[in-house]
mmCIF file of C-alpha atoms in Angstrom:
data_model
loop_
_atom_site.group_PDB
_atom_site.id
_atom_site.type_symbol
_atom_site.label_atom_id
_atom_site.label_comp_id
_atom_site.label_asym_id
_atom_site.label_seq_id
_atom_site.Cartn_x
_atom_site.Cartn_y
_atom_site.Cartn_z
ATOM 1 C CA ALA A 1175 -15.907 9.974 15.047
ATOM 2 C CA GLN A 1176 -15.419 6.329 15.769
ATOM 3 C CA SER A 1177 -12.917 5.392 18.473
ATOM 4 C CA VAL A 1178 -11.499 2.095 19.592
ATOM 5 C CA THR A 1179 -9.902 1.608 22.990
ATOM 6 C CA GLN A 1180 -7.574 -1.231 23.808
ATOM 7 C CA LEU A 1181 -6.875 -1.434 27.515
ATOM 8 C CA GLY A 1182 -3.276 -2.330 28.207
ATOM 9 C CA SER A 1183 -0.601 -1.565 25.660
ATOM 10 C CA HIS A 1184 1.461 -4.473 26.995
ATOM 11 C CA VAL A 1185 0.182 -7.775 28.326
ATOM 12 C CA SER A 1186 2.335 -10.627 29.613
ATOM 13 C CA VAL A 1187 1.081 -14.133 30.224
ATOM 14 C CA SER A 1188 2.744 -17.419 31.017
ATOM 15 C CA GLU A 1189 2.758 -20.157 28.439
ATOM 16 C CA GLY A 1190 -0.407 -22.188 28.897
ATOM 17 C CA ALA A 1191 -2.274 -19.396 30.679
ATOM 18 C CA LEU A 1192 -5.411 -17.623 29.543
ATOM 19 C CA VAL A 1193 -4.987 -14.741 27.126
ATOM 20 C CA LEU A 1194 -7.432 -11.841 27.487
ATOM 21 C CA LEU A 1195 -7.047 -8.713 25.383
ATOM 22 C CA ARG A 1196 -9.630 -6.006 25.864
ATOM 23 C CA CYS A 1197 -11.317 -3.846 23.262
ATOM 24 C CA ASN A 1198 -14.099 -1.305 23.601
ATOM 25 C CA TYR A 1199 -15.607 0.802 20.850
ATOM 26 C CA SER A 1200 -17.625 3.986 20.839
ATOM 27 C CA SER A 1201 -20.745 3.723 18.764
ATOM 28 C CA SER A 1202 -24.447 3.690 19.443
ATOM 29 C CA VAL A 1203 -24.909 1.424 16.456
ATOM 30 C CA PRO A 1204 -22.845 -1.767 16.514
ATOM 31 C CA PRO A 1205 -20.154 -1.625 13.858
ATOM 32 C CA TYR A 1206 -18.306 -4.460 12.236
ATOM 33 C CA LEU A 1207 -15.594 -5.646 14.636
ATOM 34 C CA PHE A 1208 -12.211 -7.207 13.975
ATOM 35 C CA TRP A 1209 -9.080 -8.499 15.627
ATOM 36 C CA TYR A 1210 -5.825 -8.500 13.693
ATOM 37 C CA VAL A 1211 -2.397 -9.818 14.628
ATOM 38 C CA GLN A 1212 0.861 -8.303 13.439
ATOM 39 C CA TYR A 1213 4.311 -9.869 13.647
ATOM 40 C CA PRO A 1214 7.412 -7.663 13.395
ATOM 41 C CA ASN A 1215 7.691 -5.936 10.039
ATOM 42 C CA GLN A 1216 4.711 -7.802 8.684
ATOM 43 C CA GLY A 1217 1.258 -6.805 7.574
ATOM 44 C CA LEU A 1218 -1.978 -7.440 9.417
ATOM 45 C CA GLN A 1219 -3.406 -10.916 9.590
ATOM 46 C CA LEU A 1220 -7.086 -11.301 10.336
ATOM 47 C CA LEU A 1221 -7.768 -13.379 13.452
ATOM 48 C CA LEU A 1222 -11.529 -13.069 13.478
ATOM 49 C CA LYS A 1223 -14.381 -10.697 12.773
ATOM 50 C CA TYR A 1224 -17.955 -10.036 13.771
ATOM 51 C CA THR A 1225 -20.408 -8.677 11.241
ATOM 52 C CA THR A 1226 -23.780 -10.179 12.138
ATOM 53 C CA GLY A 1227 -25.194 -13.281 13.771
ATOM 54 C CA ALA A 1228 -23.675 -15.226 16.646
ATOM 55 C CA THR A 1229 -21.975 -12.961 19.141
ATOM 56 C CA LEU A 1230 -19.272 -15.491 20.024
ATOM 57 C CA VAL A 1231 -16.862 -15.591 17.132
ATOM 58 C CA LYS A 1232 -14.174 -18.203 16.680
ATOM 59 C CA GLY A 1233 -11.044 -17.377 14.764
ATOM 60 C CA ILE A 1234 -7.749 -18.857 13.778
ATOM 61 C CA ASN A 1235 -5.097 -20.251 16.111
ATOM 62 C CA GLY A 1236 -7.600 -20.965 18.882
ATOM 63 C CA PHE A 1237 -8.664 -17.359 19.441
ATOM 64 C CA GLU A 1238 -12.220 -16.266 19.992
ATOM 65 C CA ALA A 1239 -14.023 -13.033 20.827
ATOM 66 C CA GLU A 1240 -17.447 -12.153 22.124
ATOM 67 C CA PHE A 1241 -19.417 -9.144 20.981
ATOM 68 C CA LYS A 1242 -21.287 -7.591 23.910
ATOM 69 C CA LYS A 1243 -23.502 -4.785 22.726
ATOM 70 C CA SER A 1244 -24.466 -3.648 26.225
ATOM 71 C CA GLU A 1245 -20.811 -3.206 27.116
ATOM 72 C CA THR A 1246 -19.687 -2.006 23.659
ATOM 73 C CA SER A 1247 -16.905 -4.551 23.950
ATOM 74 C CA PHE A 1248 -15.224 -7.154 21.794
ATOM 75 C CA HIS A 1249 -12.593 -8.809 23.988
ATOM 76 C CA LEU A 1250 -10.226 -11.388 22.539
ATOM 77 C CA THR A 1251 -9.450 -14.594 24.419
ATOM 78 C CA LYS A 1252 -7.465 -17.771 24.050
ATOM 79 C CA PRO A 1253 -7.627 -20.507 26.710
ATOM 80 C CA SER A 1254 -3.966 -21.452 26.579
ATOM 81 C CA ALA A 1255 -1.168 -19.171 25.379
ATOM 82 C CA HIS A 1256 1.551 -20.495 23.125
ATOM 83 C CA MET A 1257 4.967 -18.966 22.543
ATOM 84 C CA SER A 1258 4.024 -18.323 18.929
ATOM 85 C CA ASP A 1259 1.198 -16.022 20.093
ATOM 86 C CA ALA A 1260 3.704 -13.319 21.019
ATOM 87 C CA ALA A 1261 2.864 -10.434 18.685
ATOM 88 C CA GLU A 1262 1.005 -7.129 18.432
ATOM 89 C CA TYR A 1263 -2.780 -7.345 18.411
ATOM 90 C CA PHE A 1264 -5.089 -4.722 16.988
ATOM 91 C CA CYS A 1265 -8.784 -4.318 17.489
ATOM 92 C CA ALA A 1266 -10.559 -2.512 14.656
ATOM 93 C CA VAL A 1267 -14.033 -1.437 13.651
ATOM 94 C CA ILE A 1268 -15.774 -0.430 10.473
ATOM 95 C CA PRO A 1269 -18.909 1.662 11.098
ATOM 96 C CA ASN A 1270 -21.840 -0.053 9.473
ATOM 97 C CA THR A 1271 -22.299 2.983 7.238
ATOM 98 C CA GLY A 1272 -18.602 3.405 6.501
ATOM 99 C CA ASN A 1273 -15.875 1.866 4.459
ATOM 100 C CA GLN A 1274 -12.688 2.418 6.425
ATOM 101 C CA PHE A 1275 -11.078 0.718 9.394
ATOM 102 C CA TYR A 1276 -10.615 2.506 12.707
ATOM 103 C CA PHE A 1277 -7.892 0.814 14.709
ATOM 104 C CA GLY A 1278 -7.079 0.676 18.378
ATOM 105 C CA THR A 1279 -3.571 1.518 19.516
ATOM 106 C CA GLY A 1280 -2.591 -2.116 19.793
ATOM 107 C CA THR A 1281 -1.628 -4.506 22.567
ATOM 108 C CA SER A 1282 1.760 -6.154 22.599
ATOM 109 C CA LEU A 1283 1.453 -9.696 23.915
ATOM 110 C CA THR A 1284 4.456 -11.332 25.549
ATOM 111 C CA VAL A 1285 4.364 -15.038 26.378
ATOM 112 C CA ILE A 1286 6.665 -16.113 29.177
ATOM 113 C CA PRO A 1287 8.006 -19.666 29.003
ATOM 114 C CA LYS B 1076 -4.482 -17.190 -5.139
ATOM 115 C CA ALA B 1077 -1.873 -14.458 -4.757
ATOM 116 C CA GLY B 1078 -2.297 -12.070 -1.876
ATOM 117 C CA VAL B 1079 -1.898 -8.321 -1.747
ATOM 118 C CA THR B 1080 1.549 -7.349 -3.021
ATOM 119 C CA GLN B 1081 3.292 -4.189 -1.936
ATOM 120 C CA THR B 1082 6.528 -2.989 -3.450
ATOM 121 C CA PRO B 1083 9.106 -2.178 -2.458
ATOM 122 C CA ARG B 1084 9.219 -3.749 0.995
ATOM 123 C CA TYR B 1085 11.820 -1.326 2.292
ATOM 124 C CA LEU B 1086 12.762 2.152 1.200
ATOM 125 C CA ILE B 1087 15.152 4.798 2.474
ATOM 126 C CA LYS B 1088 14.705 8.360 1.276
ATOM 127 C CA THR B 1089 16.151 11.726 2.133
ATOM 128 C CA ARG B 1090 14.103 14.562 3.576
ATOM 129 C CA GLY B 1091 12.639 16.692 0.798
ATOM 130 C CA GLN B 1092 12.526 13.890 -1.757
ATOM 131 C CA GLN B 1093 9.380 12.276 -3.022
ATOM 132 C CA VAL B 1094 8.455 8.601 -3.034
ATOM 133 C CA THR B 1095 5.997 6.316 -4.785
ATOM 134 C CA LEU B 1096 4.725 3.104 -3.261
ATOM 135 C CA SER B 1097 2.848 0.429 -5.147
ATOM 136 C CA CYS B 1098 0.074 -1.958 -4.194
ATOM 137 C CA SER B 1099 -1.257 -4.785 -6.339
ATOM 138 C CA PRO B 1100 -4.563 -6.062 -4.974
ATOM 139 C CA ILE B 1101 -5.886 -9.594 -5.017
ATOM 140 C CA SER B 1102 -7.162 -10.539 -8.451
ATOM 141 C CA GLY B 1103 -10.755 -9.395 -8.843
ATOM 142 C CA HIS B 1104 -10.576 -6.869 -6.026
ATOM 143 C CA ARG B 1105 -11.476 -3.351 -7.096
ATOM 144 C CA SER B 1106 -11.017 -1.422 -3.864
ATOM 145 C CA VAL B 1107 -7.652 -0.463 -2.423
ATOM 146 C CA SER B 1108 -7.145 1.389 0.848
ATOM 147 C CA TRP B 1109 -3.942 2.777 2.299
ATOM 148 C CA TYR B 1110 -2.940 3.111 5.944
ATOM 149 C CA GLN B 1111 0.036 4.643 7.695
ATOM 150 C CA GLN B 1112 1.400 2.948 10.800
ATOM 151 C CA THR B 1113 3.714 4.788 13.181
ATOM 152 C CA PRO B 1114 4.635 4.094 16.812
ATOM 153 C CA GLY B 1115 3.193 7.429 17.900
ATOM 154 C CA GLN B 1116 -0.029 7.625 15.908
ATOM 155 C CA GLY B 1117 -0.794 3.972 15.334
ATOM 156 C CA LEU B 1118 -2.710 2.934 12.241
ATOM 157 C CA GLN B 1119 -4.313 5.799 10.393
ATOM 158 C CA PHE B 1120 -6.425 5.760 7.252
ATOM 159 C CA LEU B 1121 -4.968 7.623 4.279
ATOM 160 C CA PHE B 1122 -7.400 7.048 1.412
ATOM 161 C CA GLU B 1123 -9.451 4.514 -0.471
ATOM 162 C CA TYR B 1124 -9.823 3.984 -4.199
ATOM 163 C CA PHE B 1125 -12.545 2.120 -5.986
ATOM 164 C CA SER B 1126 -12.673 1.760 -9.745
ATOM 165 C CA GLU B 1127 -9.988 4.410 -10.236
ATOM 166 C CA THR B 1128 -11.849 6.997 -8.123
ATOM 167 C CA GLN B 1129 -10.870 8.216 -4.697
ATOM 168 C CA ARG B 1130 -13.868 7.439 -2.578
ATOM 169 C CA ASN B 1131 -12.687 8.354 0.880
ATOM 170 C CA LYS B 1132 -9.809 10.345 2.326
ATOM 171 C CA GLY B 1133 -8.286 10.557 5.762
ATOM 172 C CA ASN B 1134 -6.859 13.571 7.516
ATOM 173 C CA PHE B 1135 -3.456 13.862 5.893
ATOM 174 C CA PRO B 1136 -1.806 16.832 4.176
ATOM 175 C CA GLY B 1137 -1.909 17.253 0.426
ATOM 176 C CA ARG B 1138 1.641 15.918 0.167
ATOM 177 C CA PHE B 1139 0.041 12.481 0.357
ATOM 178 C CA SER B 1140 -1.708 11.486 -2.819
ATOM 179 C CA GLY B 1141 -2.705 8.347 -4.602
ATOM 180 C CA ARG B 1142 -4.208 6.914 -7.695
ATOM 181 C CA GLN B 1143 -5.629 3.701 -9.006
ATOM 182 C CA PHE B 1144 -5.192 2.238 -12.440
ATOM 183 C CA SER B 1145 -7.679 0.387 -14.596
ATOM 184 C CA ASN B 1146 -6.214 -2.947 -13.470
ATOM 185 C CA SER B 1147 -6.936 -1.906 -9.838
ATOM 186 C CA ARG B 1148 -3.277 -1.530 -8.940
ATOM 187 C CA SER B 1149 -2.738 1.510 -6.800
ATOM 188 C CA GLU B 1150 0.121 3.836 -6.061
ATOM 189 C CA MET B 1151 0.554 6.348 -3.328
ATOM 190 C CA ASN B 1152 2.918 9.259 -3.555
ATOM 191 C CA VAL B 1153 4.420 11.368 -0.820
ATOM 192 C CA SER B 1154 6.113 14.580 -1.888
ATOM 193 C CA THR B 1155 8.565 16.717 0.058
ATOM 194 C CA LEU B 1156 9.272 13.982 2.544
ATOM 195 C CA GLU B 1157 9.566 14.836 6.215
ATOM 196 C CA LEU B 1158 11.219 12.813 8.977
ATOM 197 C CA GLY B 1159 7.764 12.187 10.428
ATOM 198 C CA ASP B 1160 6.703 10.354 7.285
ATOM 199 C CA SER B 1161 8.858 7.412 8.343
ATOM 200 C CA ALA B 1162 6.343 4.639 8.805
ATOM 201 C CA LEU B 1163 5.030 1.303 7.666
ATOM 202 C CA TYR B 1164 2.563 1.899 4.857
ATOM 203 C CA LEU B 1165 -0.050 -0.811 4.487
ATOM 204 C CA CYS B 1166 -2.534 -1.314 1.747
ATOM 205 C CA ALA B 1167 -5.666 -3.408 1.880
ATOM 206 C CA SER B 1168 -7.742 -4.719 -0.967
ATOM 207 C CA SER B 1169 -11.360 -5.786 -1.053
ATOM 208 C CA LEU B 1170 -13.897 -6.749 -3.657
ATOM 209 C CA GLY B 1171 -15.463 -3.343 -3.718
ATOM 210 C CA GLU B 1172 -18.366 -1.319 -2.586
ATOM 211 C CA HIS B 1173 -19.602 -2.178 0.893
ATOM 212 C CA ARG B 1174 -17.143 -5.043 1.067
ATOM 213 C CA VAL B 1175 -14.344 -3.391 3.041
ATOM 214 C CA ALA B 1176 -15.127 -5.763 5.892
ATOM 215 C CA GLU B 1177 -13.602 -8.497 3.745
ATOM 216 C CA ALA B 1178 -10.331 -6.691 3.153
ATOM 217 C CA PHE B 1179 -6.945 -8.345 3.053
ATOM 218 C CA PHE B 1180 -3.771 -6.495 3.984
ATOM 219 C CA GLY B 1181 -0.401 -6.570 2.293
ATOM 220 C CA GLN B 1182 2.953 -6.943 4.038
ATOM 221 C CA GLY B 1183 3.571 -3.221 3.914
ATOM 222 C CA THR B 1184 6.336 -0.927 2.727
ATOM 223 C CA ARG B 1185 8.710 0.300 5.417
ATOM 224 C CA LEU B 1186 9.690 3.877 4.545
ATOM 225 C CA THR B 1187 12.563 5.494 6.396
ATOM 226 C CA VAL B 1188 13.211 9.180 5.851
ATOM 227 C CA VAL B 1189 16.689 10.399 6.828
#
């Protein structure tokens, strides 16, 4: 079964500092990879996704992620944190032969002014 | 273009009752998936419907069921509610076969069982 690991259930950064949220997946065959953001009592908003092609993916709100097959990782970064980035972030995969999402346990991002 | 609409947004039910949640997908989307989100278990896949047929099912008891109508709208039903069924239920719609990677999520229905 597919598994997704997000290291760090809580991450705090200062406003203006680098944001790094980690995600590793378990699969010998690279799946489709996603990062979603969730604000309190809201649904999931897609930040970015990797399906094929360039391994550095740019998303909305200044976020980007790099797919590293050798490390089975898809870490999310943003050069400069903004207060509005405070939210829950979920890494997810879809196996390339499947049709359902497998989600990580989420990382709560706090931005300190 | 309207997004994925879930109704109601909030629901309070008593243990033992049953509940029906509704999801209207984006126009033209034929696949609807449902997920349960709880603090303890995170986001877990319930089931997926495509063209009125259940195509995939997660590991949930038979109390959880769903269906999809010819207009692609979907409902999920939970019978004999338990306290542990309290959760945010999210649905996602996508164009269809092999297109789940392009899914959009709704705002969710917050179910509280008391």
